[in-house]
Each structure stands twice: as C-alpha cells, then as structure tokens.
Amino acid sequence: MPVNATLINLYHICHRELWLHAKGIRMEHTSDTVYEGKLIGNTSYQQRPEKYTELEIGGSKIDFYDARNKVVHEVKKSDKAERAHLAQVKYYLWLLEENGVEGATGILEYPKLRQTEQVVLTDKDRSDIMDWLTDIDLILARKECPGLLNKPICQRCSYFDFCYSAESG
Ligand code: SF4
C-alpha cells in the first residue's frame, strides 16, 4: 500500500495500528469515534463556503482545500490537539509542494475545543517527512505485526478488542 496521509497519521499514533491498517485489517466501520468524526465532518461544517474543495493528491484526500488562498483546512473532532494531526497536515503541505504548489499553509480546526492552529512547512519538516516515509516502509515490510502500545489511547482504538483479546487468548 503506498503511503498516504492516513498512514502518516497512524505512524504518529501506533506502529501496530499503522501495520494493521496498511495490511487491510480494518475495524473502523464499527467505531463510534470514526462515526462521530464523520458527523462533525458532515454537520458542523456543512455550511462551508464553496471556495473549499475536496482535493485528491498523491493517494491522499484533502477534505477542505481553499485553492485560491492555498490553505488546507483539516477538521478534527477530538477534544485534544495531537501530534499526529499536525503531522498529517504537514504531510498535505509537503504533498502539495511536491506537486508544484509552493507556499501552501494549513489550519487545524478543533470544533469541540473551539480552537484552531496554523500550520506551515519548514525545512525541518521536509527532512522529518523523509524520515517518516523511510521508517513507514521499514515497518510495513515487517512480516510480524508490531507489538502492543499498552497506552491509554488503546481504550479508544477500534483495534482494542482485536489487540487485547488476541493477547489474552
Ligand atoms: S489497541 Fe493499542 S496497540 Fe492495538 S492498534 Fe490500537 S493503539 Fe495500537
């Protein structure tokens, strides 16, 4: 599976989740979290101006792209800003640049927190993204699923039963 923004996001959350998702083992359809996320995507922001378009680029999909101002808007339903969200938006900016769109910026939006965060792509980010891509290739080349994360985030993960009942069984 080619790297896309979802894998970049998962890479920053859990390498096991990244591996499972990339191998096509999906549990998301039963996840309330994802459902809530879709609701926020479909309701809170349905009045968005027409200037925002959906953009498919490099195997990733940017839901809200303001082409005139070159701004990526990423909406997150979570009640906490996370490094993985920032990484995902930086990856979008990098993809745009790789495809000839220079100087794009991003805005991460957290409706539940009523908070937004400006995102720009720096030289350090460009270098980090190269490292992420290399590391992701190495993880996905592994025959064995990476180990359990054993962190509180597991409780909210759609793979929780899959991961922990397999371990105890
Ligand atoms: S339950 Fe935990 S270990 Fe399993 S995929 Fe999710 S975050 Fe990773």
PDB file of C-alpha atoms and ligand atoms in Angstrom:
ATOM      1  CA  MET A   1       0.000   0.000   0.000  1.00  0.00           C
ATOM      2  CA  PRO A   2       1.509   3.388  -0.949  1.00  0.00           C
ATOM      3  CA  VAL A   3       1.978   5.835   1.896  1.00  0.00           C
ATOM      4  CA  ASN A   4      -0.851   8.305   2.303  1.00  0.00           C
ATOM      5  CA  ALA A   5      -1.925  10.847   4.912  1.00  0.00           C
ATOM      6  CA  THR A   6      -3.861   8.255   6.915  1.00  0.00           C
ATOM      7  CA  LEU A   7      -0.730   6.157   7.306  1.00  0.00           C
ATOM      8  CA  ILE A   8       1.273   9.238   8.273  1.00  0.00           C
ATOM      9  CA  ASN A   9      -1.306   9.956  10.953  1.00  0.00           C
ATOM     10  CA  LEU A  10      -1.294   6.365  12.243  1.00  0.00           C
ATOM     11  CA  TYR A  11       2.504   6.289  12.239  1.00  0.00           C
ATOM     12  CA  HIS A  12       2.386   9.006  14.878  1.00  0.00           C
ATOM     13  CA  ILE A  13      -0.197   7.155  16.967  1.00  0.00           C
ATOM     14  CA  CYS A  14       0.753   3.469  16.970  1.00  0.00           C
ATOM     15  CA  HIS A  15       3.002   1.439  14.677  1.00  0.00           C
ATOM     16  CA  ARG A  16       0.834  -1.622  15.226  1.00  0.00           C
ATOM     17  CA  GLU A  17      -2.263   0.263  14.099  1.00  0.00           C
ATOM     18  CA  LEU A  18      -0.326   1.541  11.101  1.00  0.00           C
ATOM     19  CA  TRP A  19       0.674  -2.004  10.145  1.00  0.00           C
ATOM     20  CA  LEU A  20      -2.816  -3.473  10.648  1.00  0.00           C
ATOM     21  CA  HIS A  21      -4.486  -0.717   8.667  1.00  0.00           C
ATOM     22  CA  ALA A  22      -1.979  -0.974   5.815  1.00  0.00           C
ATOM     23  CA  LYS A  23      -2.469  -4.735   5.639  1.00  0.00           C
ATOM     24  CA  GLY A  24      -6.175  -4.209   5.105  1.00  0.00           C
ATOM     25  CA  ILE A  25      -7.277  -5.351   8.566  1.00  0.00           C
ATOM     26  CA  ARG A  26      -9.890  -2.705   9.248  1.00  0.00           C
ATOM     27  CA  MET A  27     -12.141  -2.250  12.259  1.00  0.00           C
ATOM     28  CA  GLU A  28     -13.123   1.382  11.669  1.00  0.00           C
ATOM     29  CA  HIS A  29     -16.622   0.741  10.411  1.00  0.00           C
ATOM     30  CA  THR A  30     -17.774  -0.255  13.880  1.00  0.00           C
ATOM     31  CA  SER A  31     -16.014   2.586  15.636  1.00  0.00           C
ATOM     32  CA  ASP A  32     -18.135   5.256  17.297  1.00  0.00           C
ATOM     33  CA  THR A  33     -15.128   7.531  17.187  1.00  0.00           C
ATOM     34  CA  VAL A  34     -14.943   7.425  13.436  1.00  0.00           C
ATOM     35  CA  TYR A  35     -18.723   7.785  13.235  1.00  0.00           C
ATOM     36  CA  GLU A  36     -18.574  10.893  15.420  1.00  0.00           C
ATOM     37  CA  GLY A  37     -15.791  12.224  13.245  1.00  0.00           C
ATOM     38  CA  LYS A  38     -17.926  11.758  10.162  1.00  0.00           C
ATOM     39  CA  LEU A  39     -20.813  13.536  11.867  1.00  0.00           C
ATOM     40  CA  ILE A  40     -18.648  16.518  12.619  1.00  0.00           C
ATOM     41  CA  GLY A  41     -17.398  16.472   9.058  1.00  0.00           C
ATOM     42  CA  ASN A  42     -20.946  16.306   7.743  1.00  0.00           C
ATOM     43  CA  THR A  43     -22.811  18.614  10.082  1.00  0.00           C
ATOM     44  CA  SER A  44     -20.748  21.223  11.907  1.00  0.00           C
ATOM     45  CA  TYR A  45     -19.035  22.244   8.702  1.00  0.00           C
ATOM     46  CA  GLN A  46     -21.705  21.649   6.120  1.00  0.00           C
ATOM     47  CA  GLN A  47     -22.217  25.376   5.661  1.00  0.00           C
ATOM     48  CA  ARG A  48     -18.668  25.849   4.445  1.00  0.00           C
ATOM     49  CA  PRO A  49     -18.233  28.310   1.612  1.00  0.00           C
ATOM     50  CA  GLU A  50     -17.972  26.868  -1.849  1.00  0.00           C
ATOM     51  CA  LYS A  51     -14.372  28.037  -2.103  1.00  0.00           C
ATOM     52  CA  TYR A  52     -13.362  24.896  -0.192  1.00  0.00           C
ATOM     53  CA  THR A  53     -12.995  21.921  -2.459  1.00  0.00           C
ATOM     54  CA  GLU A  54     -12.067  18.310  -1.893  1.00  0.00           C
ATOM     55  CA  LEU A  55      -8.658  17.585  -3.360  1.00  0.00           C
ATOM     56  CA  GLU A  56      -7.183  14.198  -4.211  1.00  0.00           C
ATOM     57  CA  ILE A  57      -3.422  14.320  -4.295  1.00  0.00           C
ATOM     58  CA  GLY A  58      -0.713  11.669  -4.143  1.00  0.00           C
ATOM     59  CA  GLY A  59      -3.107   8.978  -2.925  1.00  0.00           C
ATOM     60  CA  SER A  60      -4.442  11.238  -0.133  1.00  0.00           C
ATOM     61  CA  LYS A  61      -7.633  13.224   0.094  1.00  0.00           C
ATOM     62  CA  ILE A  62      -7.764  16.741   1.494  1.00  0.00           C
ATOM     63  CA  ASP A  63     -11.374  17.341   2.540  1.00  0.00           C
ATOM     64  CA  PHE A  64     -11.307  21.128   2.541  1.00  0.00           C
ATOM     65  CA  TYR A  65      -8.839  22.917   0.316  1.00  0.00           C
ATOM     66  CA  ASP A  66      -9.002  26.625  -0.403  1.00  0.00           C
ATOM     67  CA  ALA A  67      -7.229  26.690  -3.766  1.00  0.00           C
ATOM     68  CA  ARG A  68      -7.348  30.466  -4.171  1.00  0.00           C
ATOM     69  CA  ASN A  69      -5.517  31.112  -0.901  1.00  0.00           C
ATOM     70  CA  LYS A  70      -3.628  27.803  -0.909  1.00  0.00           C
ATOM     71  CA  VAL A  71      -4.895  26.818   2.538  1.00  0.00           C
ATOM     72  CA  VAL A  72      -5.570  23.290   3.746  1.00  0.00           C
ATOM     73  CA  HIS A  73      -8.314  23.076   6.394  1.00  0.00           C
ATOM     74  CA  GLU A  74      -8.304  19.929   8.488  1.00  0.00           C
ATOM     75  CA  VAL A  75     -11.137  19.407  10.957  1.00  0.00           C
ATOM     76  CA  LYS A  76     -10.602  17.129  13.957  1.00  0.00           C
ATOM     77  CA  LYS A  77     -13.372  16.051  16.268  1.00  0.00           C
ATOM     78  CA  SER A  78     -11.105  15.138  19.135  1.00  0.00           C
ATOM     79  CA  ASP A  79     -11.026  17.056  22.397  1.00  0.00           C
ATOM     80  CA  LYS A  80      -7.255  17.249  22.367  1.00  0.00           C
ATOM     81  CA  ALA A  81      -4.733  18.550  19.846  1.00  0.00           C
ATOM     82  CA  GLU A  82      -2.422  15.720  18.841  1.00  0.00           C
ATOM     83  CA  ARG A  83       0.964  15.460  17.192  1.00  0.00           C
ATOM     84  CA  ALA A  84      -0.499  13.031  14.643  1.00  0.00           C
ATOM     85  CA  HIS A  85      -2.928  15.699  13.405  1.00  0.00           C
ATOM     86  CA  LEU A  86      -0.125  18.180  12.904  1.00  0.00           C
ATOM     87  CA  ALA A  87       1.951  15.557  11.078  1.00  0.00           C
ATOM     88  CA  GLN A  88      -0.968  14.802   8.762  1.00  0.00           C
ATOM     89  CA  VAL A  89      -1.413  18.455   7.780  1.00  0.00           C
ATOM     90  CA  LYS A  90       2.346  18.910   7.318  1.00  0.00           C
ATOM     91  CA  TYR A  91       2.261  15.896   5.018  1.00  0.00           C
ATOM     92  CA  TYR A  92      -0.531  17.522   2.976  1.00  0.00           C
ATOM     93  CA  LEU A  93       1.562  20.677   2.635  1.00  0.00           C
ATOM     94  CA  TRP A  94       4.548  18.598   1.566  1.00  0.00           C
ATOM     95  CA  LEU A  95       2.417  16.714  -0.991  1.00  0.00           C
ATOM     96  CA  LEU A  96       1.184  20.000  -2.413  1.00  0.00           C
ATOM     97  CA  GLU A  97       4.748  21.279  -2.690  1.00  0.00           C
ATOM     98  CA  GLU A  98       5.879  18.036  -4.344  1.00  0.00           C
ATOM     99  CA  ASN A  99       3.129  18.600  -6.880  1.00  0.00           C
ATOM    100  CA  GLY A 100       4.133  22.161  -7.686  1.00  0.00           C
ATOM    101  CA  VAL A 101       2.020  24.131  -5.198  1.00  0.00           C
ATOM    102  CA  GLU A 102       4.513  26.276  -3.310  1.00  0.00           C
ATOM    103  CA  GLY A 103       3.780  28.143  -0.101  1.00  0.00           C
ATOM    104  CA  ALA A 104       0.572  26.418   0.934  1.00  0.00           C
ATOM    105  CA  THR A 105      -0.334  26.654   4.608  1.00  0.00           C
ATOM    106  CA  GLY A 106      -2.717  24.766   6.837  1.00  0.00           C
ATOM    107  CA  ILE A 107      -5.286  25.369   9.539  1.00  0.00           C
ATOM    108  CA  LEU A 108      -6.093  22.611  12.002  1.00  0.00           C
ATOM    109  CA  GLU A 109      -9.548  23.092  13.418  1.00  0.00           C
ATOM    110  CA  TYR A 110     -10.901  21.574  16.621  1.00  0.00           C
ATOM    111  CA  PRO A 111     -14.627  22.393  16.794  1.00  0.00           C
ATOM    112  CA  LYS A 112     -15.055  20.776  20.217  1.00  0.00           C
ATOM    113  CA  LEU A 113     -12.229  22.865  21.639  1.00  0.00           C
ATOM    114  CA  ARG A 114     -13.163  25.955  19.632  1.00  0.00           C
ATOM    115  CA  GLN A 115      -9.508  26.116  18.767  1.00  0.00           C
ATOM    116  CA  THR A 116      -7.505  26.465  15.562  1.00  0.00           C
ATOM    117  CA  GLU A 117      -3.826  26.020  14.874  1.00  0.00           C
ATOM    118  CA  GLN A 118      -1.863  27.494  11.972  1.00  0.00           C
ATOM    119  CA  VAL A 119       0.457  25.067  10.196  1.00  0.00           C
ATOM    120  CA  VAL A 120       3.440  25.837   7.973  1.00  0.00           C
ATOM    121  CA  LEU A 121       6.007  23.543   6.363  1.00  0.00           C
ATOM    122  CA  THR A 122       9.606  24.119   7.457  1.00  0.00           C
ATOM    123  CA  ASP A 123      12.893  22.642   6.234  1.00  0.00           C
ATOM    124  CA  LYS A 124      12.966  20.525   9.374  1.00  0.00           C
ATOM    125  CA  ASP A 125       9.511  19.178   8.478  1.00  0.00           C
ATOM    126  CA  ARG A 126      10.672  18.309   4.959  1.00  0.00           C
ATOM    127  CA  SER A 127      13.574  16.362   6.412  1.00  0.00           C
ATOM    128  CA  ASP A 128      11.356  14.716   9.060  1.00  0.00           C
ATOM    129  CA  ILE A 129       8.873  13.624   6.401  1.00  0.00           C
ATOM    130  CA  MET A 130      11.664  11.831   4.521  1.00  0.00           C
ATOM    131  CA  ASP A 131      12.487  10.010   7.771  1.00  0.00           C
ATOM    132  CA  TRP A 132       8.815   9.123   8.365  1.00  0.00           C
ATOM    133  CA  LEU A 133       8.476   7.687   4.861  1.00  0.00           C
ATOM    134  CA  THR A 134      11.614   5.564   5.265  1.00  0.00           C
ATOM    135  CA  ASP A 135      10.507   4.347   8.682  1.00  0.00           C
ATOM    136  CA  ILE A 136       6.985   3.540   7.489  1.00  0.00           C
ATOM    137  CA  ASP A 137       8.420   1.455   4.636  1.00  0.00           C
ATOM    138  CA  LEU A 138      10.505  -0.487   7.167  1.00  0.00           C
ATOM    139  CA  ILE A 139       7.516  -1.073   9.467  1.00  0.00           C
ATOM    140  CA  LEU A 140       5.280  -2.222   6.619  1.00  0.00           C
ATOM    141  CA  ALA A 141       7.968  -4.578   5.334  1.00  0.00           C
ATOM    142  CA  ARG A 142       7.865  -6.476   8.636  1.00  0.00           C
ATOM    143  CA  LYS A 143       6.216  -9.874   8.499  1.00  0.00           C
ATOM    144  CA  GLU A 144       5.139  -9.699  12.131  1.00  0.00           C
ATOM    145  CA  CYS A 145       2.648  -7.213  13.472  1.00  0.00           C
ATOM    146  CA  PRO A 146       4.411  -4.649  15.733  1.00  0.00           C
ATOM    147  CA  GLY A 147       3.867  -5.093  19.486  1.00  0.00           C
ATOM    148  CA  LEU A 148       1.134  -3.636  21.627  1.00  0.00           C
ATOM    149  CA  LEU A 149       1.313   0.003  22.562  1.00  0.00           C
ATOM    150  CA  ASN A 150      -0.176  -0.517  26.037  1.00  0.00           C
ATOM    151  CA  LYS A 151      -1.167   3.109  26.430  1.00  0.00           C
ATOM    152  CA  PRO A 152      -4.463   4.731  27.450  1.00  0.00           C
ATOM    153  CA  ILE A 153      -5.145   5.547  23.793  1.00  0.00           C
ATOM    154  CA  CYS A 154      -5.681   1.800  23.225  1.00  0.00           C
ATOM    155  CA  GLN A 155      -9.006   2.080  25.088  1.00  0.00           C
ATOM    156  CA  ARG A 156     -10.320   4.369  22.360  1.00  0.00           C
ATOM    157  CA  CYS A 157      -8.821   2.467  19.443  1.00  0.00           C
ATOM    158  CA  SER A 158     -11.014   0.488  17.057  1.00  0.00           C
ATOM    159  CA  TYR A 159      -8.498  -2.376  17.254  1.00  0.00           C
ATOM    160  CA  PHE A 160      -8.735  -2.668  21.055  1.00  0.00           C
ATOM    161  CA  ASP A 161     -10.620  -5.994  21.121  1.00  0.00           C
ATOM    162  CA  PHE A 162      -8.558  -7.339  18.277  1.00  0.00           C
ATOM    163  CA  CYS A 163      -5.284  -6.473  20.000  1.00  0.00           C
ATOM    164  CA  TYR A 164      -6.038  -7.370  23.591  1.00  0.00           C
ATOM    165  CA  SER A 165      -8.308 -10.395  23.246  1.00  0.00           C
ATOM    166  CA  ALA A 166      -5.738 -11.916  20.879  1.00  0.00           C
ATOM    167  CA  GLU A 167      -3.046 -11.349  23.504  1.00  0.00           C
ATOM    168  CA  SER A 168      -5.032 -12.855  26.374  1.00  0.00           C
ATOM    169  CA  GLY A 169      -6.403 -15.730  24.317  1.00  0.00           C
TER     170      GLY A 169
HETATM  171  S1  SF4 B   1      -5.343  -1.074  20.546  1.00  0.00           S
HETATM  172 FE1  SF4 B   1      -3.419  -0.034  21.081  1.00  0.00          FE
HETATM  173  S2  SF4 B   1      -1.813  -1.432  20.360  1.00  0.00           S
HETATM  174 FE2  SF4 B   1      -3.710  -2.016  19.322  1.00  0.00          FE
HETATM  175  S3  SF4 B   1      -3.645  -0.920  17.377  1.00  0.00           S
HETATM  176 FE3  SF4 B   1      -4.819   0.319  18.838  1.00  0.00          FE
HETATM  177  S4  SF4 B   1      -3.352   1.752  19.720  1.00  0.00           S
HETATM  178 FE4  SF4 B   1      -2.189   0.104  18.744  1.00  0.00          FE
END
